[in-house]
CSV table of C-alpha atoms in Angstrom, one decimal:
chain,number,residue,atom,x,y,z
A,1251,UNK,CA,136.0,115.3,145.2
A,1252,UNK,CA,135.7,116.6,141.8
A,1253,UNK,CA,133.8,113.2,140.8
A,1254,UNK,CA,131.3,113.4,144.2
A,1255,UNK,CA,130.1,116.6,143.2
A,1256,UNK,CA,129.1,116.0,139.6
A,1257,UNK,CA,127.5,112.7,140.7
A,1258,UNK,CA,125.3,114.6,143.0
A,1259,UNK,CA,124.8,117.5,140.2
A,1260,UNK,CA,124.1,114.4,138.0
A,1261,UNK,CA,122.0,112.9,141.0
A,1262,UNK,CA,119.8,116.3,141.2
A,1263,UNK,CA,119.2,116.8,138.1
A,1264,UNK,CA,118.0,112.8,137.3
A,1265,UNK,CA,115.9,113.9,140.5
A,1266,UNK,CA,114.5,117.1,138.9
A,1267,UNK,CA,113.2,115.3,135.7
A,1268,UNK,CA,111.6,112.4,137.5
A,1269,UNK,CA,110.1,114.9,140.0
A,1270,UNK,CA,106.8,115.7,137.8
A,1271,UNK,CA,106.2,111.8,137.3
A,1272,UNK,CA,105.7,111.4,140.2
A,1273,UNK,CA,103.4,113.7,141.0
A,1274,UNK,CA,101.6,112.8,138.3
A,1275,UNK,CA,101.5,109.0,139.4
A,1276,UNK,CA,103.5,107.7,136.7
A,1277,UNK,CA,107.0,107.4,139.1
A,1278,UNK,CA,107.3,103.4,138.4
A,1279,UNK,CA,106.9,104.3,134.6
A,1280,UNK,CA,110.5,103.7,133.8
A,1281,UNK,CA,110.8,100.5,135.7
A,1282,UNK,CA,107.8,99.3,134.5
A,1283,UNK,CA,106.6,98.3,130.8
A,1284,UNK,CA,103.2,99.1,130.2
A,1285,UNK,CA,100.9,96.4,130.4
A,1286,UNK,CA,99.3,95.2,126.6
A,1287,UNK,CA,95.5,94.2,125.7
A,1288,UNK,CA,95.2,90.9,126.9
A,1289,UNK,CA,94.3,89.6,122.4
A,1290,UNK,CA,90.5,87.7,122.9
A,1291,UNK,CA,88.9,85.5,120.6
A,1292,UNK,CA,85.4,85.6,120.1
A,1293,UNK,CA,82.9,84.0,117.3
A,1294,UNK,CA,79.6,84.1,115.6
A,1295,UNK,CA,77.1,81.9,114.1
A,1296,UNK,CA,76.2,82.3,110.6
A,1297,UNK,CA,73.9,82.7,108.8
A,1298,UNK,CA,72.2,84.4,112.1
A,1299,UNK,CA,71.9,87.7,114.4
A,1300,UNK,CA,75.0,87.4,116.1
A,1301,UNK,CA,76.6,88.7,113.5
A,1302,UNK,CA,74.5,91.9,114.1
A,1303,UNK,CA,76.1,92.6,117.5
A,1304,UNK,CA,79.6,91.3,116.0
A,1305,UNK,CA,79.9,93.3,112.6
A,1306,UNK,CA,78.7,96.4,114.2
A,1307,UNK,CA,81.4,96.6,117.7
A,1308,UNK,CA,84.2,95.6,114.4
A,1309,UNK,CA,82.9,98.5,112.1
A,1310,UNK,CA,82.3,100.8,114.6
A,1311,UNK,CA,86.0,99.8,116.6
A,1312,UNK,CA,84.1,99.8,119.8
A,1313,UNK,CA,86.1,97.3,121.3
A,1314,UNK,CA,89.0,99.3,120.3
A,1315,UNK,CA,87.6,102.0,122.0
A,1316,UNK,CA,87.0,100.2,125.3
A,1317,UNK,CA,90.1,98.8,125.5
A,1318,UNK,CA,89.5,94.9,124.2
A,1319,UNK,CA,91.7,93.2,121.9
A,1320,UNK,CA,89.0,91.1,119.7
A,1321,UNK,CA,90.5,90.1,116.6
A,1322,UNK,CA,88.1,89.1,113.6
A,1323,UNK,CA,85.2,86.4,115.4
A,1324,UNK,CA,85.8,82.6,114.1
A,1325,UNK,CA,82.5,82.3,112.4
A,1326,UNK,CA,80.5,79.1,112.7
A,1327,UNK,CA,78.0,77.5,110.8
A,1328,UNK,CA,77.0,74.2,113.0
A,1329,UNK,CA,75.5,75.2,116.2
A,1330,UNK,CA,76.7,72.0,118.3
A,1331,UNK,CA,80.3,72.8,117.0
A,1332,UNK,CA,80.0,76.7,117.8
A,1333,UNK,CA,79.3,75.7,121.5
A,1334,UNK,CA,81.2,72.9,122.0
A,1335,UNK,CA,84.1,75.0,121.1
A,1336,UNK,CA,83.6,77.6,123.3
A,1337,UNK,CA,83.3,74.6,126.3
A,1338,UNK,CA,86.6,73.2,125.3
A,1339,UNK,CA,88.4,76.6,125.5
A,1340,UNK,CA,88.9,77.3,122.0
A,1341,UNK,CA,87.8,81.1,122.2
A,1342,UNK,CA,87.1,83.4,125.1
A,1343,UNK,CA,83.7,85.3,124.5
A,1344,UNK,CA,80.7,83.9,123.3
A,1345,UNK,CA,76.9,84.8,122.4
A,1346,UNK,CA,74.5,82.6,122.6
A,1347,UNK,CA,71.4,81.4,124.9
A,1348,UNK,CA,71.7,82.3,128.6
A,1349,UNK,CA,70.2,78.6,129.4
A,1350,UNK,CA,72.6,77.1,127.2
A,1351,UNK,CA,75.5,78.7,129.3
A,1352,UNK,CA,74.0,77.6,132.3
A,1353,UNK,CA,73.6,73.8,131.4
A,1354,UNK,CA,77.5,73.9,130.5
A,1355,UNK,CA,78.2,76.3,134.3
A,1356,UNK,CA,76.0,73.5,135.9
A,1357,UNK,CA,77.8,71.3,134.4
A,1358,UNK,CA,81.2,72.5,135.7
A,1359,UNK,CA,81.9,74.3,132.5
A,1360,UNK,CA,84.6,77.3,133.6
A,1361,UNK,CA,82.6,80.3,132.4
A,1362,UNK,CA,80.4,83.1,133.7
A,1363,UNK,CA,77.5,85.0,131.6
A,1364,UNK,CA,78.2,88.8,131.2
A,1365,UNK,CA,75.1,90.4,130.4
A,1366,UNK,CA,71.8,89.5,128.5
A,1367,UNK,CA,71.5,91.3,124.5
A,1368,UNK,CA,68.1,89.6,123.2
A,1369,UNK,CA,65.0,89.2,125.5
A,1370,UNK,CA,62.4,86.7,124.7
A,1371,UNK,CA,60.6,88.7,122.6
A,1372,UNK,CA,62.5,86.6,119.7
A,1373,UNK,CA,60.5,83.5,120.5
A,1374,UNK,CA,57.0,83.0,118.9
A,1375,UNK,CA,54.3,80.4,117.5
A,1376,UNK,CA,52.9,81.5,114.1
A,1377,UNK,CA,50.1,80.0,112.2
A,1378,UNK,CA,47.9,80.6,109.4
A,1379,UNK,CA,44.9,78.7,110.0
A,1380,UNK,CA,41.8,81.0,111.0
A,1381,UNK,CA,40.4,78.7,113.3
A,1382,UNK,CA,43.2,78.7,115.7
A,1383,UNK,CA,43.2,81.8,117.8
A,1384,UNK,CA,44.6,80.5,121.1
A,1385,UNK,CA,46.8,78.6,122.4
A,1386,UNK,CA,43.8,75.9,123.3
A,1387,UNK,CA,42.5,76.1,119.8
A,1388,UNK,CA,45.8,74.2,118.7
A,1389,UNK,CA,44.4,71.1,120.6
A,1390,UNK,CA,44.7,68.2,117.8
A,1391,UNK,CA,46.8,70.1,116.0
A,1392,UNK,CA,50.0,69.8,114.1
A,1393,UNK,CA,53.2,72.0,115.4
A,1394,UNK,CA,56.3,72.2,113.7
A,1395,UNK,CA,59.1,72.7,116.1
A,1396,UNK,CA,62.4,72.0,116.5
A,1397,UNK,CA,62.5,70.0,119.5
A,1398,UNK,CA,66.1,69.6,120.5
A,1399,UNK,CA,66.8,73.1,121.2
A,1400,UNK,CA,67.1,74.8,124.6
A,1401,UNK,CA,64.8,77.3,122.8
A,1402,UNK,CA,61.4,75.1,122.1
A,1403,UNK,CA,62.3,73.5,126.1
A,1404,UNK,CA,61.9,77.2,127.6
A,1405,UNK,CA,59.1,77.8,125.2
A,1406,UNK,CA,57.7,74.6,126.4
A,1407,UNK,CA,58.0,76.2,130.2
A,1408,UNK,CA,56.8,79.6,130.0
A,1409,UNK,CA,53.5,78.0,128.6
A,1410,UNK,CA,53.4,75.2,131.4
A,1411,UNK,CA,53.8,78.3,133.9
A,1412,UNK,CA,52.0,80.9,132.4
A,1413,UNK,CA,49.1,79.5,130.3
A,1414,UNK,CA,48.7,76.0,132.2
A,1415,UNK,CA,49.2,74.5,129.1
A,1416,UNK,CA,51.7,71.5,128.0
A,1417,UNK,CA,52.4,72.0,124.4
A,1418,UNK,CA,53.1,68.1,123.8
A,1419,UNK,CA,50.0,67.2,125.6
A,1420,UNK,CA,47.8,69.8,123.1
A,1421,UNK,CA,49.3,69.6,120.0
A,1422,UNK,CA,51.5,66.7,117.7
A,1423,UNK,CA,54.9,68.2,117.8
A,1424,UNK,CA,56.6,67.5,114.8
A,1425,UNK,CA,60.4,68.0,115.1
A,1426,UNK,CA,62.0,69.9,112.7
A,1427,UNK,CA,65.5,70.5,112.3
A,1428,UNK,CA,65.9,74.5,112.7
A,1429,UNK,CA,63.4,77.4,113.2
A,1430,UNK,CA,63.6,77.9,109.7
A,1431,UNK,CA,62.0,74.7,108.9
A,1432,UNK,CA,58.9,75.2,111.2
A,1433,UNK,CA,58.0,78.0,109.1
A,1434,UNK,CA,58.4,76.6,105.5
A,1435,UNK,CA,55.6,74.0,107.0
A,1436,UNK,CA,53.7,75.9,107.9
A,1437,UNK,CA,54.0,78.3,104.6
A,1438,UNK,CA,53.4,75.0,103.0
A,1439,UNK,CA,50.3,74.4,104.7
A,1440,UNK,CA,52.0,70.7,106.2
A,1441,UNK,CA,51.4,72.3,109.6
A,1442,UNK,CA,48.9,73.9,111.4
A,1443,UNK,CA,51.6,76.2,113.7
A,1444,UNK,CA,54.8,76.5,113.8
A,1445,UNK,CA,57.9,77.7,116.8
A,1446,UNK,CA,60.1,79.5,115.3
A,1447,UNK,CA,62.4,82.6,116.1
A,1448,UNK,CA,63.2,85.8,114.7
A,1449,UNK,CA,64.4,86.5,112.0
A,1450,UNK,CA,62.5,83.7,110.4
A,1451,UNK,CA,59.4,85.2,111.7
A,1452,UNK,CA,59.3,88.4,110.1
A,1453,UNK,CA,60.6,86.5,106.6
A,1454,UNK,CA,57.6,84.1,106.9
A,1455,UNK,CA,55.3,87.0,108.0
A,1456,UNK,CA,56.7,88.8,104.7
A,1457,UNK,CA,56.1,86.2,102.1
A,1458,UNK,CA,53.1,85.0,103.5
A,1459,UNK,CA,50.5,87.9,104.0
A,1460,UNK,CA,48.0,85.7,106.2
A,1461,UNK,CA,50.5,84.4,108.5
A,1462,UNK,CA,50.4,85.9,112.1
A,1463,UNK,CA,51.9,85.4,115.2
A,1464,UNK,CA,49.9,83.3,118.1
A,1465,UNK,CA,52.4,84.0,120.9
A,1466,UNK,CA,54.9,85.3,122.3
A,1467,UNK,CA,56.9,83.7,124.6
A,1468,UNK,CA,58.6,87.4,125.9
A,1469,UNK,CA,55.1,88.7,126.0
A,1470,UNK,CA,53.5,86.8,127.8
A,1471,UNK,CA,56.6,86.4,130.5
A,1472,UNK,CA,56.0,90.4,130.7
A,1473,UNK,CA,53.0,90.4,130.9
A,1474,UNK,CA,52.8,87.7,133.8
A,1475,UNK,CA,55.7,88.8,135.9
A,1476,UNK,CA,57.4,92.3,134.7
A,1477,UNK,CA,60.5,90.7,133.7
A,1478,UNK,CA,62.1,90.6,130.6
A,1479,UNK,CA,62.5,87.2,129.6
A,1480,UNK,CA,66.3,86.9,128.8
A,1481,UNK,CA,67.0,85.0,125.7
A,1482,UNK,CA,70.6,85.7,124.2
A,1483,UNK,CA,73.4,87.1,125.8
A,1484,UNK,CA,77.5,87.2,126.4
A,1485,UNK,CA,79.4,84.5,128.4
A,1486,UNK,CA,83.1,84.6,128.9
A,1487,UNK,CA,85.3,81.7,130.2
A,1488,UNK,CA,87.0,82.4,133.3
A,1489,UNK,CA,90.8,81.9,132.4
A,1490,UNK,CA,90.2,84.9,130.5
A,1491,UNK,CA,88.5,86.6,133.4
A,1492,UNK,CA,91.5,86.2,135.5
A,1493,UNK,CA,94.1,87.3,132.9
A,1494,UNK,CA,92.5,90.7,133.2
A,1495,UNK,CA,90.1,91.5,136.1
A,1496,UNK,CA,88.7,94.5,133.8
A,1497,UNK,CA,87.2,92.4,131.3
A,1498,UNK,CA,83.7,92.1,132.4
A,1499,UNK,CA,83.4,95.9,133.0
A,1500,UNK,CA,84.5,96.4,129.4
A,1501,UNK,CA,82.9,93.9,127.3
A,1502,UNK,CA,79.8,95.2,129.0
A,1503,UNK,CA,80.1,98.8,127.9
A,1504,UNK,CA,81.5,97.2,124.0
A,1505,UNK,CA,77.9,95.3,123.9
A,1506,UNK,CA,75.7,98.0,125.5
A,1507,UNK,CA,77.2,100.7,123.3
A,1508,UNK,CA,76.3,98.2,120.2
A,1509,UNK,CA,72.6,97.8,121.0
A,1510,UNK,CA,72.4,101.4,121.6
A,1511,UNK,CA,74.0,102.0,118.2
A,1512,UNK,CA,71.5,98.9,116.4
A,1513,UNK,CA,68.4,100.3,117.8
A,1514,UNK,CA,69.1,104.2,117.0
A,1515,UNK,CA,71.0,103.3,113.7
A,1516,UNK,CA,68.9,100.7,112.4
A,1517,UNK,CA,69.2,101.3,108.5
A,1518,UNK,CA,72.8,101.4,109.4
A,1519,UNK,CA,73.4,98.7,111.2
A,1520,UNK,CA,71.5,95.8,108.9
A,1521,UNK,CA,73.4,97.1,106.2
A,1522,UNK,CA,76.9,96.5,107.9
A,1523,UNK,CA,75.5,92.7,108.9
A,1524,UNK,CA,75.1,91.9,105.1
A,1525,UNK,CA,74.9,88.8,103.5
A,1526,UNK,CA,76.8,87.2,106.8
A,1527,UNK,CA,73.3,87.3,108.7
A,1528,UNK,CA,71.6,85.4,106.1
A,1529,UNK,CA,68.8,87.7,106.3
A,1530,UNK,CA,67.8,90.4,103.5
A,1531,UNK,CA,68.0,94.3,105.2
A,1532,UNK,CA,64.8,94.6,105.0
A,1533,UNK,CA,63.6,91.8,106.9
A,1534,UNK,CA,65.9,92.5,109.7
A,1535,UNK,CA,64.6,95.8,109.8
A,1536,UNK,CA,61.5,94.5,110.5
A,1537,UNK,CA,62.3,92.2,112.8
A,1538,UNK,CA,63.7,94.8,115.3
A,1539,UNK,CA,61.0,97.7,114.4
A,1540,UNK,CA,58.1,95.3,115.7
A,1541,UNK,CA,60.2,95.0,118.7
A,1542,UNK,CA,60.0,91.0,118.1
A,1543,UNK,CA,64.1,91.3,117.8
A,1544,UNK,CA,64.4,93.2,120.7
A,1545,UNK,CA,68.1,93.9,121.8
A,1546,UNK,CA,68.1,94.7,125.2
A,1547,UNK,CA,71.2,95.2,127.2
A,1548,UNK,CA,71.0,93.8,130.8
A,1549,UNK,CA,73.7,93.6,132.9
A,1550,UNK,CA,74.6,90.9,135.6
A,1551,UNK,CA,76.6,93.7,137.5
A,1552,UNK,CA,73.1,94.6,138.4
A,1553,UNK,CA,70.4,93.4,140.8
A,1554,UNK,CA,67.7,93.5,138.0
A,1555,UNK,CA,69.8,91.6,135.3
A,1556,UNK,CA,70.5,89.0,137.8
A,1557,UNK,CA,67.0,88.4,139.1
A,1558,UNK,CA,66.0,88.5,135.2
A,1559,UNK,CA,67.9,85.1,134.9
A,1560,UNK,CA,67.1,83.5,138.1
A,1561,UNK,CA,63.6,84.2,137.4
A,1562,UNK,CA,63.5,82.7,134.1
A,1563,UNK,CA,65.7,79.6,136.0
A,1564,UNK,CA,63.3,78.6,137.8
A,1565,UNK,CA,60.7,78.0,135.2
A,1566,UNK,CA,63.5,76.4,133.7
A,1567,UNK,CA,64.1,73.8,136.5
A,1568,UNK,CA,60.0,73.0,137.7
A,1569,UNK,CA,59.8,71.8,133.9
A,1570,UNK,CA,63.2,69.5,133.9
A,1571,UNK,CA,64.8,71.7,131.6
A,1572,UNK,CA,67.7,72.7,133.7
A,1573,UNK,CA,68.7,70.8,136.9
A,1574,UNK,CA,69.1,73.4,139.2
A,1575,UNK,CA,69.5,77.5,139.8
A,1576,UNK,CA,72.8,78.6,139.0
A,1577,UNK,CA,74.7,80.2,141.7
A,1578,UNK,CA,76.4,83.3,142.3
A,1579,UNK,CA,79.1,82.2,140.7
A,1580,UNK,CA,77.7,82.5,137.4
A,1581,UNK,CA,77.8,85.7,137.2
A,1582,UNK,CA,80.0,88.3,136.1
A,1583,UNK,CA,80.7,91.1,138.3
């Protein structure tokens, strides 16, 4: 008797301490272990701007802060390597050209592309001969350019689209082996033009006072259509995706709240990047002031993000550069 009732006291009282738990939702607390970050591995290229977007969320703990578990990124100094990588599964999130991505999800590659950071603003031809003007002018001229990269191909097909014009049937390409090297020639006077990308634009437009942009592949895509021509942006492979169904939601606050931080902390934020971009301060600075660099967060949660990319697809697939348009299914939501 004497043992029932003090079980039942014993009962109540267990009852009357578990009684605000769960009205506050948290009733399976006890039974239940909270549930860890999911840890991530991500990676950047150096020397280059990821590092930009990847130094700042570490300084500024803003993956912390939204809940990720990113560890230090695996940097990389061979692009090949820095994708192929990421294809075989060797770390979760990566930044890097949105048609790139889309070759590898077209090609059954497991992943899905999370938002757009860079538009096209990025991509330019630069000369420093007087006499060429326009894009027609560069008729029997010599371009530098490096030719294998997904970067001269859409190039290549916003001209074909926009301007009528097939850069290989104008000028005598002459393949270089990074964007770098298009503007040493041209510094050196061994070409007539060179396609390049930022930040090697402002450092040639910097040591070279007569050199000047001729065009603008992110210009003239605005100009033409009133899209943003998406250039680099955040892809994550799907295992990952399905460890934790919040991911996407939160790496695309981490990188929105890091462009917003770049662009209204500027001074700040190329000092943080350092020597890992490979780019002095003060030519990064430049870069994004002139808008060339021009982070720009776009989600493919969103309607406008996702038309952004098939868009820019399409160009993408008239000129042979990619097969086909990506399905839904490439994108994040």
């Amino acid at each position: 008797m004497n043992g029932r009732a003090l079980s039942r006291r014993a009962l109540l009282r267990t009852a009357s301490a578990l009684a605000p738990a769960a009205i506050l939702g948290m009733g399976s607390w006890i039974s239940r272990p909270a549930r860890a970050q999911t840890p991530l591995k991500w990676a950047n290229l150096t020397p280059g701007f990821t590092t930009l977007l990847t130094d700042y969320i570490t300084a500024k703990q803003l993956a912390k802060a939204n809940g990720l578990a990113l560890g230090k990124p695996t940097s990389y100094t061979s692009v090949s390597t820095y994708y192929n990588d990421f294809v075989a599964g060797n770390y979760d999130v990566c930044i890097g050209s949105w048609d790139t991505f889309a070759s590898r999800y077209l090609a059954g590659v497991p992943l899905q592309y999370v938002c757009s950071v860079t538009t096209g603003n990025m991509i330019n031809i630069v000369t420093r001969e007087q006499a060429v003007r326009t894009l027609r002018d560069l008729q029997g001229k010599t371009l530098a350019a490096p030719q294998s990269t997904g970067t001269y191909r859409m190039m290549r097909a916003i001209m074909q689209e926009i301007d009528g014009i097939d850069l290989e049937k104008v000028a005598t390409v002459q393949n270089v082996d990074n964007p770098a090297a298009s503007v040493t020639l041209v510094m050196a006077n061994r070409a007539d033009a060179g396609l390049t990308w930022e930040p090697n634009v402002s450092m040639g437009l910097q040591r070279v006072p007569d050199m000047r942009v001729l065009y603008s592949a992110g210009v003239a895509f605005r100009q033409k259509l009133n899209l943003d021509l998406p250039y680099f942006g955040v892809a994550v492979r799907k295992d990952a995706i399905a460890r934790d169904p919040g991911l996407v939601e939160r790496l695309n606050r981490t990188f929105q709240q890091s462009i917003e931080g770049i662009m209204a902390h500027t001074d700040e934020a190329v000092k943080i990047a350092g020597a890992n971009s490979g780019t002095s301060p003060e030519v990064l600075k430049t870069a994004i002031e002139s808008r060339r660099m021009e982070f720009k967060h776009a989600s493919m949660q969103t309607e406008a993000g996702r038309r952004s990319i098939l868009v820019a697809n399409e160009f993408l697939q008239r000129s042979g550069a990619l097969p086909r348009i990506v399905d839904g299914g490439f994108f994040a939501s």
